Protein backbone atom coordinates (compact mmCIF):
# COMPACT_ATOMS: atom_id res chain seq x y z
CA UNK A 1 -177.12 -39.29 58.14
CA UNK A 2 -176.90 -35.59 57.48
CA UNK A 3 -175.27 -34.90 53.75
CA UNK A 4 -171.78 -32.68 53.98
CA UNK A 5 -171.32 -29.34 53.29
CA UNK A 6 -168.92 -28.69 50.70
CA UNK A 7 -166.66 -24.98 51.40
CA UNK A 8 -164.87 -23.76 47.94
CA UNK A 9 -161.76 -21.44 48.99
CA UNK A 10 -159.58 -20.06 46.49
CA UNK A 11 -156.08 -20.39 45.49
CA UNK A 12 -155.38 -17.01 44.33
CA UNK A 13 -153.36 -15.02 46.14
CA UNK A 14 -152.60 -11.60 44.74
CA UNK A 15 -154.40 -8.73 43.47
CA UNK A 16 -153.71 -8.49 39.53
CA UNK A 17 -150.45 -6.64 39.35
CA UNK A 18 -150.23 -4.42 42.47
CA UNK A 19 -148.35 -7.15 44.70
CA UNK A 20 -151.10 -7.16 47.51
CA UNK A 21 -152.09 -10.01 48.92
CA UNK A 22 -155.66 -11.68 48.82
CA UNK A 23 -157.11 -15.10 49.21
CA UNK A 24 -159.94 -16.46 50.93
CA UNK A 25 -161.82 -13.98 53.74
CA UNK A 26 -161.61 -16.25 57.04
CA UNK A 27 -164.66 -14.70 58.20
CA UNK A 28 -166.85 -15.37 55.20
CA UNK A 29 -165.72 -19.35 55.82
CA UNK A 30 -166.03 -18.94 59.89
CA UNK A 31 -169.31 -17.16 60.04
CA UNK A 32 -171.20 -19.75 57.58
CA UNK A 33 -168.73 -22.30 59.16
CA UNK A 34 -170.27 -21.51 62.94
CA UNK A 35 -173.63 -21.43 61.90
CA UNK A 36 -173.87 -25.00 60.06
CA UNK A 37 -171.22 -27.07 61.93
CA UNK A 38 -173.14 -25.78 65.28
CA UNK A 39 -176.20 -27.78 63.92
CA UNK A 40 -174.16 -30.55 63.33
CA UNK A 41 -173.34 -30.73 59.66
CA UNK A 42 -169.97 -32.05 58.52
CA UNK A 43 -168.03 -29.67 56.06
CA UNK A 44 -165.14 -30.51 53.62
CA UNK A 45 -163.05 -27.65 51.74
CA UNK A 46 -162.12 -27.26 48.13
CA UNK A 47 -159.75 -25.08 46.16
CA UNK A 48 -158.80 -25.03 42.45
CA UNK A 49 -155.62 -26.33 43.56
CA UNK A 50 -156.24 -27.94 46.51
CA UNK A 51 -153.40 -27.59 49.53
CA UNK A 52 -153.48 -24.95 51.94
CA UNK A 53 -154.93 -22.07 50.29
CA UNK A 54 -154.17 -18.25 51.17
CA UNK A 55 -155.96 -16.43 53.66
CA UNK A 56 -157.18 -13.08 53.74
CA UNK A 57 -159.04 -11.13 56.45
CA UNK A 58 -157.01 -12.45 59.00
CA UNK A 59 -158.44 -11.02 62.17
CA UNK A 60 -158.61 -13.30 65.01
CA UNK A 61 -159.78 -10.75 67.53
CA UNK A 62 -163.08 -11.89 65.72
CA UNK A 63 -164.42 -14.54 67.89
CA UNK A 64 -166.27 -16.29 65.32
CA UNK A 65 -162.67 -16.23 63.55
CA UNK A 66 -160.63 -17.45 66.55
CA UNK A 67 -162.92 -20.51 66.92
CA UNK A 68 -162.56 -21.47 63.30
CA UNK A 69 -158.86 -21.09 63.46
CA UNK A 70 -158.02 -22.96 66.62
CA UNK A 71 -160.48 -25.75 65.85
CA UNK A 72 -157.82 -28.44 65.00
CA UNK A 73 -160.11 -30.87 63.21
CA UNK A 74 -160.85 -27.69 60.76
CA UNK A 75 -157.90 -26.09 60.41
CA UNK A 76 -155.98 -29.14 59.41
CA UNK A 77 -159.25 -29.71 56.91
CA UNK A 78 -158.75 -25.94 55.34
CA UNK A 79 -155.00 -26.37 55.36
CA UNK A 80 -155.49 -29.56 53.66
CA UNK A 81 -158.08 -28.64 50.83
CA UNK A 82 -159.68 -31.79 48.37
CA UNK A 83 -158.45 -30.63 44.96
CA UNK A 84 -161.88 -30.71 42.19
CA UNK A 85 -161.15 -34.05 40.70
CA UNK A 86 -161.05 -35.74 44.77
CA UNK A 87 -164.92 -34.57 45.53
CA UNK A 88 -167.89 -36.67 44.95
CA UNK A 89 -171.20 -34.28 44.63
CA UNK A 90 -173.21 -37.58 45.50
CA UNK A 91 -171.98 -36.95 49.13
CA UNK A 92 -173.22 -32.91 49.71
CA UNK A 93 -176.36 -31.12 50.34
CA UNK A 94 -174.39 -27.85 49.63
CA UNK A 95 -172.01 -26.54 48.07
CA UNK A 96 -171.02 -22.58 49.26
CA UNK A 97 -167.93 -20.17 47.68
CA UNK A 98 -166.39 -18.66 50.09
CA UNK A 99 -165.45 -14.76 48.76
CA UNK A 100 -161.65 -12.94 49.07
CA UNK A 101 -160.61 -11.06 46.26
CA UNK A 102 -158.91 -14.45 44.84
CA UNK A 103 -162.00 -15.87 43.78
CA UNK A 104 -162.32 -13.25 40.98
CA UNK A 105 -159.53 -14.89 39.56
CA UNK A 106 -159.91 -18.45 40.21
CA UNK A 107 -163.10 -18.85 40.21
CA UNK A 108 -165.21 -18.14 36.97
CA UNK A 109 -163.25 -20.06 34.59
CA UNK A 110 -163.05 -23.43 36.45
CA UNK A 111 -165.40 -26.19 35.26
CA UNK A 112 -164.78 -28.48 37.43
CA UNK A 113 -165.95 -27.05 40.29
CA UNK A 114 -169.09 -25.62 37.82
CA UNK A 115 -169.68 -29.32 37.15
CA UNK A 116 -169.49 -30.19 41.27
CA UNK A 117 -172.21 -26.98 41.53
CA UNK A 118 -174.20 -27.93 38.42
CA UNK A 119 -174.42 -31.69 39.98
CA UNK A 120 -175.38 -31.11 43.37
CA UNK A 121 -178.12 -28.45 42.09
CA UNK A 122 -179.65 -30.72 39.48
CA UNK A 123 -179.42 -33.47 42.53
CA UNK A 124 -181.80 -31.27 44.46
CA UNK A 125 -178.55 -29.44 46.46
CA UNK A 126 -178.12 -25.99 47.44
CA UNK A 127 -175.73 -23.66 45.70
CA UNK A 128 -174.26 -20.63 47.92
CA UNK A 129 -171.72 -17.78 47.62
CA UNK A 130 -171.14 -14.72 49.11
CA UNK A 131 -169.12 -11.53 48.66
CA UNK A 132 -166.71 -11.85 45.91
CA UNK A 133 -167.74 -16.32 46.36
CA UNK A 134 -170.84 -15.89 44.13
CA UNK A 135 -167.97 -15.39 40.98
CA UNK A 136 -168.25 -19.29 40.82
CA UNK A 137 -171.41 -19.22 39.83
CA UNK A 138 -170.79 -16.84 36.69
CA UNK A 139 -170.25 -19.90 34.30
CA UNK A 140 -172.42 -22.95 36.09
CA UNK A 141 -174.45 -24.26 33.38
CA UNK A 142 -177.71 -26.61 34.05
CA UNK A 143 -178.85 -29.44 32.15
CA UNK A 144 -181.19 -27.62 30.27
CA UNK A 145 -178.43 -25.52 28.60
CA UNK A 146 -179.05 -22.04 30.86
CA UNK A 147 -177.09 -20.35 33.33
CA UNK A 148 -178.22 -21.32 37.06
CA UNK A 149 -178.18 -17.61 38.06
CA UNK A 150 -180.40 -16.89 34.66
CA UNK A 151 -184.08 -15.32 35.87
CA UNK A 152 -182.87 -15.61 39.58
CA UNK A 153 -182.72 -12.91 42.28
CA UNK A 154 -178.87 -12.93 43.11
CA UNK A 155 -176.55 -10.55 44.69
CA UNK A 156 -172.81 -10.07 45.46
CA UNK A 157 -170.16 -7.57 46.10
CA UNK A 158 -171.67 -4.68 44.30
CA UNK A 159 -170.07 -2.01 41.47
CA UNK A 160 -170.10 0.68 44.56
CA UNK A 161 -168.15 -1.42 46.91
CA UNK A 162 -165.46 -2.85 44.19
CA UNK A 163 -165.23 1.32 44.13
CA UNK A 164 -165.00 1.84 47.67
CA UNK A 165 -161.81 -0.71 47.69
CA UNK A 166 -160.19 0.93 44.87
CA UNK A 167 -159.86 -2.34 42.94
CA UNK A 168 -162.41 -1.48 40.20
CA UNK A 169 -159.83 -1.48 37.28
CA UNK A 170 -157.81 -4.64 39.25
CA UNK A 171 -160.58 -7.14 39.39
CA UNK A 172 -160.54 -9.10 35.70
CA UNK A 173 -164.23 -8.25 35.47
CA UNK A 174 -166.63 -6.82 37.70
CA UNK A 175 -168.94 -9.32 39.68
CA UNK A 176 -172.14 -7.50 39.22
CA UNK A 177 -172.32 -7.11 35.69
CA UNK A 178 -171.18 -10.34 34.68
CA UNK A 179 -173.91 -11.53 36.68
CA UNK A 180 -176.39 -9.33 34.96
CA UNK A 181 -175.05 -10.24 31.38
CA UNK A 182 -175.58 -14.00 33.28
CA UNK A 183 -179.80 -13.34 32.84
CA UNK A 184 -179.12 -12.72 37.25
CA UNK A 185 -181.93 -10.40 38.61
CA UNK A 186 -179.28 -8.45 40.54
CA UNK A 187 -180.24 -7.05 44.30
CA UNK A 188 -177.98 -5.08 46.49
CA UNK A 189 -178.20 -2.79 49.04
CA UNK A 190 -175.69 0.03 50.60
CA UNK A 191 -172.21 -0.52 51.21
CA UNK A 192 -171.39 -2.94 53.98
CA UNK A 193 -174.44 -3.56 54.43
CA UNK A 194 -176.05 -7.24 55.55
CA UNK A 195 -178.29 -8.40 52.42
CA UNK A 196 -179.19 -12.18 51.64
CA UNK A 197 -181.22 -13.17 48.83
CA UNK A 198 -182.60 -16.89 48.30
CA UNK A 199 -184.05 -18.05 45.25
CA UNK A 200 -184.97 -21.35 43.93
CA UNK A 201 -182.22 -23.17 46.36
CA UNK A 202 -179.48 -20.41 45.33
CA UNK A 203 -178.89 -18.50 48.28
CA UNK A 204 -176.67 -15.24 47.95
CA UNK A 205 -174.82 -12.95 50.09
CA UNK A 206 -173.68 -9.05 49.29
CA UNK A 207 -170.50 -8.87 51.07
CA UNK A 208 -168.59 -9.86 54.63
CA UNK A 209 -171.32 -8.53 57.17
CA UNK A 210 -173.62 -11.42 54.98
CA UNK A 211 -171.55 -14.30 55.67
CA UNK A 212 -173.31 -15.38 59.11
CA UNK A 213 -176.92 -14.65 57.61
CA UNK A 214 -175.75 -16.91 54.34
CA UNK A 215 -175.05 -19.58 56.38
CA UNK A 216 -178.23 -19.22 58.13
CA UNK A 217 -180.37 -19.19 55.05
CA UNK A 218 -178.23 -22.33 53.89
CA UNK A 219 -179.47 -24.02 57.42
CA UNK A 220 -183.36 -22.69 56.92
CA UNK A 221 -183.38 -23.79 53.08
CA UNK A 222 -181.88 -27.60 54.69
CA UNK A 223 -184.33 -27.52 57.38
CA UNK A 224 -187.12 -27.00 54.78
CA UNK A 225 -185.73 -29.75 52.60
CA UNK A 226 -185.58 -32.24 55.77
């Protein structure tokens, strides 16, 4: 019996002050989605505040996309997210935040889901996150008192691309140097472009063109560990 995947979507659904929309990228959950539900793994989905959470991204001319979102078993598991306190880490392998802009405000500053991450790392799990996602892993703390991302090679949407969007002075902090200030040995490469980084079972992505190649180093680090 094959552990579950657990998906962490947020619940955030504007941009600061300037009335845009935002929420969780559908192709940073379909890509990593394809990938690990393909080789048969069973994933659940949790927000801060469970429900249906908002999406972003919403592009369905995306294959990859258009699969995810007329998959009835998943779409009624998305639109019907576990809230933190319903989610036993005994029962995953993995847990992976999904990015959207609404992670930067959801994420960081909610310990229980940094207690569901901290457990199923110190159980031997995987923790993943990609694009704006790896902002849930700011404030996981390990047994031993440090930060998980401390010493590690991590990456995540970069200074340059935050710049790119225009949402620099938006964001409540920017994801790169909060992971630095984090002890994170921060990699990145040029805008929009594809780079993973795994590092002692934390495997990070840069941005959207990442998400399929997250969920394929998430599949390679479980097909190591089985």
């Amino acid at each position: 019996m094959k552990k579950k995947i657990l998906f962490v979507v947020t619940s955030h659904d504007k941009k600061g002050d300037t009335g845009e929309d935002t929420g969780y990228y559908l192709g940073e959950v379909s890509h990593p989605w394809e990938v690990l539900h393909n080789a048969g793994y069973e994933i659940d989905f949790v927000s801060p505040k469970g429900g249906t959470p908002p999406v972003d991204g919403f592009d369905l001319k995306d294959p990859v996309n258009k699969e995810f979102w007329e998959n009835k078993e998943y779409k009624n598991k998305i639109d019907h997210s576990l809230r933190p306190s319903e989610v036993n880490s005994n029962d995953y392998s993995t847990i992976f935040y999904a990015g959207g802009h609404g992670a930067m405000w959801d994420f960081a500053d909610n310990t229980e889901l940094s207690a569901i991450a901290s457990k199923i790392y110190e159980n031997g799990g995987i923790v993943a996150a990609v694009c704006h996602g790896p902002a849930g892993l700011v404030n996981i703390k390990l047994n031993n008192g440090k930060y998980l991302v401390d010493g590690k090679k991590i990456n995540a949407f970069t200074n340059e691309e935050e710049s790119e969007v225009k949402l620099t002075n938006v964001v409540p902090f920017l994801l790169e140097e909060k992971l630095k200030e984090r002890g994170a040995k921060f990699e990145k490469s040029g805008l929009w472009q594809n780079h993973v980084v795994a590092d002692h079972r934390v495997i990070t992505g840069q941005n959207p063109q990442s998400a399929k190649s997250v969920g394929e180093a998430i599949l390679q680090e479980l097909n190591t560990k089985n």
